[in-house]
mmCIF file of C-alpha atoms in Angstrom:
data_model
loop_
_atom_site.group_PDB
_atom_site.id
_atom_site.type_symbol
_atom_site.label_atom_id
_atom_site.label_comp_id
_atom_site.label_asym_id
_atom_site.label_seq_id
_atom_site.Cartn_x
_atom_site.Cartn_y
_atom_site.Cartn_z
ATOM 1 C CA UNK A 75 36.313 125.366 132.334
ATOM 2 C CA UNK A 76 39.742 125.767 133.946
ATOM 3 C CA UNK A 77 41.302 122.484 134.995
ATOM 4 C CA UNK A 78 43.673 122.468 137.953
ATOM 5 C CA UNK A 79 46.378 119.834 138.243
ATOM 6 C CA UNK A 80 48.380 119.352 141.411
ATOM 7 C CA UNK A 81 51.594 117.473 141.783
ATOM 8 C CA UNK A 82 52.625 115.294 143.380
ATOM 9 C CA UNK A 83 49.479 113.520 144.570
ATOM 10 C CA UNK A 84 51.339 112.215 147.622
ATOM 11 C CA UNK A 85 54.483 113.515 149.207
ATOM 12 C CA UNK A 86 56.491 111.799 151.969
ATOM 13 C CA UNK A 87 58.538 114.091 154.121
ATOM 14 C CA UNK A 88 60.130 114.449 157.517
ATOM 15 C CA UNK A 89 59.790 117.110 160.171
ATOM 16 C CA UNK A 90 62.080 119.965 159.296
ATOM 17 C CA UNK A 91 61.973 119.335 155.528
ATOM 18 C CA UNK A 92 61.230 121.982 152.968
ATOM 19 C CA UNK A 93 58.172 120.928 150.931
ATOM 20 C CA UNK A 94 56.954 122.245 147.565
ATOM 21 C CA UNK A 95 53.583 121.497 145.959
ATOM 22 C CA UNK A 96 52.819 122.587 142.359
ATOM 23 C CA UNK A 97 49.481 123.566 140.935
ATOM 24 C CA UNK A 98 49.061 124.093 137.190
ATOM 25 C CA UNK A 99 46.062 125.686 135.467
ATOM 26 C CA UNK A 100 44.846 124.709 132.029
ATOM 27 C CA UNK A 101 44.647 128.411 131.095
ATOM 28 C CA UNK A 102 45.828 131.621 132.626
ATOM 29 C CA UNK A 103 44.148 132.520 135.885
ATOM 30 C CA UNK A 104 46.306 135.582 136.678
ATOM 31 C CA UNK A 105 46.750 135.394 140.483
ATOM 32 C CA UNK A 106 43.259 134.106 141.234
ATOM 33 C CA UNK A 107 44.445 131.159 143.291
ATOM 34 C CA UNK A 108 43.931 130.013 146.862
ATOM 35 C CA UNK A 109 45.466 127.241 148.933
ATOM 36 C CA UNK A 110 43.774 125.224 151.678
ATOM 37 C CA UNK A 111 44.893 122.636 154.196
ATOM 38 C CA UNK A 112 42.565 119.818 155.179
ATOM 39 C CA UNK A 113 42.863 117.243 157.923
ATOM 40 C CA UNK A 114 40.751 114.050 158.067
ATOM 41 C CA UNK A 115 37.182 114.726 159.189
ATOM 42 C CA UNK A 116 37.665 118.494 159.235
ATOM 43 C CA UNK A 117 36.702 121.400 157.058
ATOM 44 C CA UNK A 118 39.407 122.929 154.889
ATOM 45 C CA UNK A 119 41.499 125.713 156.405
ATOM 46 C CA UNK A 120 42.264 128.785 154.320
ATOM 47 C CA UNK A 121 45.989 129.449 153.964
ATOM 48 C CA UNK A 122 46.817 131.648 150.993
ATOM 49 C CA UNK A 123 44.920 133.885 148.531
ATOM 50 C CA UNK A 124 45.858 135.882 145.462
ATOM 51 C CA UNK A 125 48.536 133.215 144.882
ATOM 52 C CA UNK A 126 50.949 134.655 147.422
ATOM 53 C CA UNK A 127 49.096 136.543 150.209
ATOM 54 C CA UNK A 128 49.231 134.772 153.533
ATOM 55 C CA UNK A 129 45.968 134.671 155.501
ATOM 56 C CA UNK A 130 46.120 136.289 158.904
ATOM 57 C CA UNK A 131 47.155 133.808 161.611
ATOM 58 C CA UNK A 132 48.759 131.350 159.179
ATOM 59 C CA UNK A 133 52.395 130.545 160.147
ATOM 60 C CA UNK A 134 55.011 132.301 158.037
ATOM 61 C CA UNK A 135 56.583 128.941 157.078
ATOM 62 C CA UNK A 136 53.816 128.719 154.472
ATOM 63 C CA UNK A 137 54.248 130.712 151.284
ATOM 64 C CA UNK A 138 52.789 130.800 147.830
ATOM 65 C CA UNK A 139 54.072 131.997 144.506
ATOM 66 C CA UNK A 140 53.257 132.080 140.848
ATOM 67 C CA UNK A 141 50.949 133.669 138.319
ATOM 68 C CA UNK A 142 49.309 132.769 135.052
ATOM 69 C CA UNK A 143 49.281 128.962 134.879
ATOM 70 C CA UNK A 144 51.958 127.769 137.375
ATOM 71 C CA UNK A 145 51.840 128.086 141.123
ATOM 72 C CA UNK A 146 53.595 126.633 144.114
ATOM 73 C CA UNK A 147 52.902 126.236 147.817
ATOM 74 C CA UNK A 148 56.052 125.950 149.883
ATOM 75 C CA UNK A 149 56.334 124.913 153.532
ATOM 76 C CA UNK A 150 59.723 125.613 154.992
ATOM 77 C CA UNK A 151 60.682 123.449 157.958
ATOM 78 C CA UNK A 152 57.655 121.071 157.984
ATOM 79 C CA UNK A 153 56.057 120.754 161.436
ATOM 80 C CA UNK A 154 54.055 117.774 162.822
ATOM 81 C CA UNK A 155 50.854 119.812 162.503
ATOM 82 C CA UNK A 156 51.446 120.262 158.768
ATOM 83 C CA UNK A 157 50.864 116.612 157.817
ATOM 84 C CA UNK A 158 47.573 116.976 155.899
ATOM 85 C CA UNK A 159 46.124 117.261 152.406
ATOM 86 C CA UNK A 160 46.533 120.496 150.525
ATOM 87 C CA UNK A 161 44.264 121.829 147.753
ATOM 88 C CA UNK A 162 44.613 124.666 145.326
ATOM 89 C CA UNK A 163 41.558 126.444 143.933
ATOM 90 C CA UNK A 164 41.229 128.896 141.092
ATOM 91 C CA UNK A 165 38.686 131.676 141.478
ATOM 92 C CA UNK A 166 39.634 133.731 138.404
ATOM 93 C CA UNK A 167 36.506 132.567 136.566
ATOM 94 C CA UNK A 168 33.433 130.442 137.133
ATOM 95 C CA UNK A 169 33.138 127.547 137.562
ATOM 96 C CA UNK A 170 35.667 127.763 140.378
ATOM 97 C CA UNK A 171 37.744 124.583 140.409
ATOM 98 C CA UNK A 172 39.977 122.698 142.763
ATOM 99 C CA UNK A 173 43.100 120.685 142.228
ATOM 100 C CA UNK A 174 42.834 117.031 143.140
ATOM 101 C CA UNK A 175 44.828 117.485 146.341
ATOM 102 C CA UNK A 176 48.323 116.618 147.601
ATOM 103 C CA UNK A 177 48.647 114.467 150.669
ATOM 104 C CA UNK A 178 51.725 115.293 152.793
ATOM 105 C CA UNK A 179 52.543 112.227 154.883
ATOM 106 C CA UNK A 180 55.206 111.303 157.369
ATOM 107 C CA UNK A 181 58.264 109.682 155.846
ATOM 108 C CA UNK B 62 33.616 134.887 166.306
ATOM 109 C CA UNK B 63 32.626 133.847 162.802
ATOM 110 C CA UNK B 64 30.591 130.687 162.717
ATOM 111 C CA UNK B 65 28.899 128.750 159.909
ATOM 112 C CA UNK B 66 26.702 125.803 160.770
ATOM 113 C CA UNK B 67 25.233 123.486 158.129
ATOM 114 C CA UNK B 68 22.155 121.360 158.780
ATOM 115 C CA UNK B 69 19.767 119.293 156.776
ATOM 116 C CA UNK B 70 21.844 116.402 155.595
ATOM 117 C CA UNK B 71 20.703 112.806 155.770
ATOM 118 C CA UNK B 72 19.846 109.642 153.910
ATOM 119 C CA UNK B 73 17.684 110.063 150.811
ATOM 120 C CA UNK B 74 16.665 107.742 147.990
ATOM 121 C CA UNK B 75 17.812 108.366 144.392
ATOM 122 C CA UNK B 76 15.513 110.873 142.788
ATOM 123 C CA UNK B 77 14.653 112.406 146.105
ATOM 124 C CA UNK B 78 15.121 115.936 147.468
ATOM 125 C CA UNK B 79 16.774 117.549 150.407
ATOM 126 C CA UNK B 80 17.230 121.125 151.631
ATOM 127 C CA UNK B 81 20.470 122.128 153.276
ATOM 128 C CA UNK B 82 20.805 125.204 155.475
ATOM 129 C CA UNK B 83 23.816 127.264 156.464
ATOM 130 C CA UNK B 84 23.269 129.487 159.503
ATOM 131 C CA UNK B 85 25.909 132.112 160.099
ATOM 132 C CA UNK B 86 26.916 134.405 162.915
ATOM 133 C CA UNK B 87 29.753 136.737 163.877
ATOM 134 C CA UNK B 88 29.716 138.846 160.697
ATOM 135 C CA UNK B 89 27.364 140.972 158.604
ATOM 136 C CA UNK B 90 25.968 138.198 156.420
ATOM 137 C CA UNK B 91 24.174 140.524 154.040
ATOM 138 C CA UNK B 92 27.443 142.034 152.812
ATOM 139 C CA UNK B 93 29.202 138.743 151.923
ATOM 140 C CA UNK B 94 29.040 136.443 148.960
ATOM 141 C CA UNK B 95 28.749 132.781 149.835
ATOM 142 C CA UNK B 96 29.298 129.385 148.256
ATOM 143 C CA UNK B 97 28.813 125.634 148.661
ATOM 144 C CA UNK B 98 31.536 123.029 148.255
ATOM 145 C CA UNK B 99 31.167 119.290 148.563
ATOM 146 C CA UNK B 100 33.442 116.323 149.165
ATOM 147 C CA UNK B 101 32.522 112.750 148.286
ATOM 148 C CA UNK B 102 33.813 110.093 150.694
ATOM 149 C CA UNK B 103 37.555 109.725 150.301
ATOM 150 C CA UNK B 104 37.642 112.191 147.402
ATOM 151 C CA UNK B 105 38.728 115.756 146.834
ATOM 152 C CA UNK B 106 36.881 119.059 147.086
ATOM 153 C CA UNK B 107 34.345 119.994 144.438
ATOM 154 C CA UNK B 108 32.923 123.525 144.133
ATOM 155 C CA UNK B 109 29.097 123.398 143.810
ATOM 156 C CA UNK B 110 27.487 126.859 143.765
ATOM 157 C CA UNK B 111 27.932 130.597 144.419
ATOM 158 C CA UNK B 112 25.520 133.352 145.398
ATOM 159 C CA UNK B 113 26.187 137.082 145.614
ATOM 160 C CA UNK B 114 25.307 139.133 148.649
ATOM 161 C CA UNK B 115 22.043 140.323 147.104
ATOM 162 C CA UNK B 116 21.244 137.035 145.321
ATOM 163 C CA UNK B 117 21.485 138.817 141.997
ATOM 164 C CA UNK B 118 24.280 136.611 140.760
ATOM 165 C CA UNK B 119 24.285 132.873 141.014
ATOM 166 C CA UNK B 120 26.529 130.206 139.488
ATOM 167 C CA UNK B 121 26.472 126.396 139.517
ATOM 168 C CA UNK B 122 28.847 123.601 138.671
ATOM 169 C CA UNK B 123 27.796 121.739 135.498
ATOM 170 C CA UNK B 124 27.314 118.578 137.582
ATOM 171 C CA UNK B 125 24.420 120.138 139.581
ATOM 172 C CA UNK B 126 22.993 122.814 137.331
ATOM 173 C CA UNK B 127 19.251 122.284 136.774
ATOM 174 C CA UNK B 128 18.975 120.083 139.843
ATOM 175 C CA UNK B 129 20.271 122.185 142.743
ATOM 176 C CA UNK B 130 19.064 125.681 143.708
ATOM 177 C CA UNK B 131 21.013 128.084 145.914
ATOM 178 C CA UNK B 132 19.334 130.832 147.840
ATOM 179 C CA UNK B 133 19.736 133.038 150.880
ATOM 180 C CA UNK B 134 17.716 134.991 153.425
ATOM 181 C CA UNK B 135 19.723 137.916 154.639
ATOM 182 C CA UNK B 136 17.163 138.747 157.297
ATOM 183 C CA UNK B 137 17.682 135.305 158.810
ATOM 184 C CA UNK B 138 21.470 135.134 158.284
ATOM 185 C CA UNK B 139 21.064 131.928 156.385
ATOM 186 C CA UNK B 140 21.879 130.393 153.085
ATOM 187 C CA UNK B 141 20.228 127.309 151.523
ATOM 188 C CA UNK B 142 20.893 124.648 148.962
ATOM 189 C CA UNK B 143 17.875 122.766 147.564
ATOM 190 C CA UNK B 144 19.000 119.401 146.224
ATOM 191 C CA UNK B 145 16.579 117.812 143.730
ATOM 192 C CA UNK B 146 16.697 114.724 141.566
ATOM 193 C CA UNK B 147 19.466 113.333 143.714
ATOM 194 C CA UNK B 148 21.876 110.697 142.391
ATOM 195 C CA UNK B 149 24.278 108.325 144.092
ATOM 196 C CA UNK B 150 27.135 110.511 142.906
ATOM 197 C CA UNK B 151 25.754 113.451 144.963
ATOM 198 C CA UNK B 152 26.696 111.583 148.117
ATOM 199 C CA UNK B 153 29.146 113.876 149.911
ATOM 200 C CA UNK B 154 29.793 116.136 152.823
ATOM 201 C CA UNK B 155 28.460 119.561 151.877
ATOM 202 C CA UNK B 156 30.238 122.638 153.217
ATOM 203 C CA UNK B 157 29.157 126.219 153.179
ATOM 204 C CA UNK B 158 31.954 128.785 152.957
ATOM 205 C CA UNK B 159 32.165 132.566 153.102
ATOM 206 C CA UNK B 160 33.548 134.509 150.164
ATOM 207 C CA UNK B 161 35.701 137.494 151.091
ATOM 208 C CA UNK B 162 36.505 140.118 148.429
ATOM 209 C CA UNK B 163 35.972 137.489 145.731
ATOM 210 C CA UNK B 164 38.209 134.965 147.505
ATOM 211 C CA UNK B 165 36.204 131.739 147.857
ATOM 212 C CA UNK B 166 36.590 130.345 151.391
ATOM 213 C CA UNK B 167 38.068 132.223 154.295
ATOM 214 C CA UNK B 168 35.590 130.607 156.752
ATOM 215 C CA UNK B 169 33.922 127.213 156.434
ATOM 216 C CA UNK B 170 31.262 125.281 158.271
ATOM 217 C CA UNK B 171 31.811 121.800 159.682
ATOM 218 C CA UNK B 172 29.834 120.232 156.857
ATOM 219 C CA UNK B 173 26.718 118.124 156.618
ATOM 220 C CA UNK B 174 26.595 114.594 155.134
ATOM 221 C CA UNK B 175 24.169 113.798 152.319
ATOM 222 C CA UNK B 176 23.893 110.095 151.467
ATOM 223 C CA UNK B 177 21.902 109.079 148.381
ATOM 224 C CA UNK B 178 21.065 105.416 148.477
ATOM 225 C CA UNK B 179 18.176 103.033 148.151
#
């Protein structure tokens, strides 16, 4: 199985900051990676697929990059609505697996 | 508008069974793969199971294989998850999510809570 490791687990930032979250795969997953945003009590929201493709309707301040085993989610100019937990998920091979999540909190 | 609505959660004793349903609308269900994801209280997301559009291909996480059964009824625009031999560690919110072009979750339901406790 492919293990996904996110870092950091928690990130404290201010509105307007640039934020980067890293997701590492235990083996190559090509570009089979998605990113989600989740707020308390809500279902995850789909942000990015194929490592770097932005889902329709998602603000352009979100971007993804990487391939193989190392990936990043970047939020340029963090907005109040962006404080949430972010998850990566590999879908290159079954079983699909998630990272443990990165909580972005207000500094 | 795409909608996914999970039902069937509740309180069940260890060893018991439960059947979750996911009713969808707003898209042609029979042409989409689907999956289930769960989230234990205060924990992260865990992928549970996948089913192809025709039910020909099914996958399970190791943690549920042999105990859970995924199925779908394209005529009724619904997907199901039969949960058997339930354990305390199966306590979670269970989400159904649509798969789009092999990408796991472009639309999600609101989730249904399963609590396994005596």
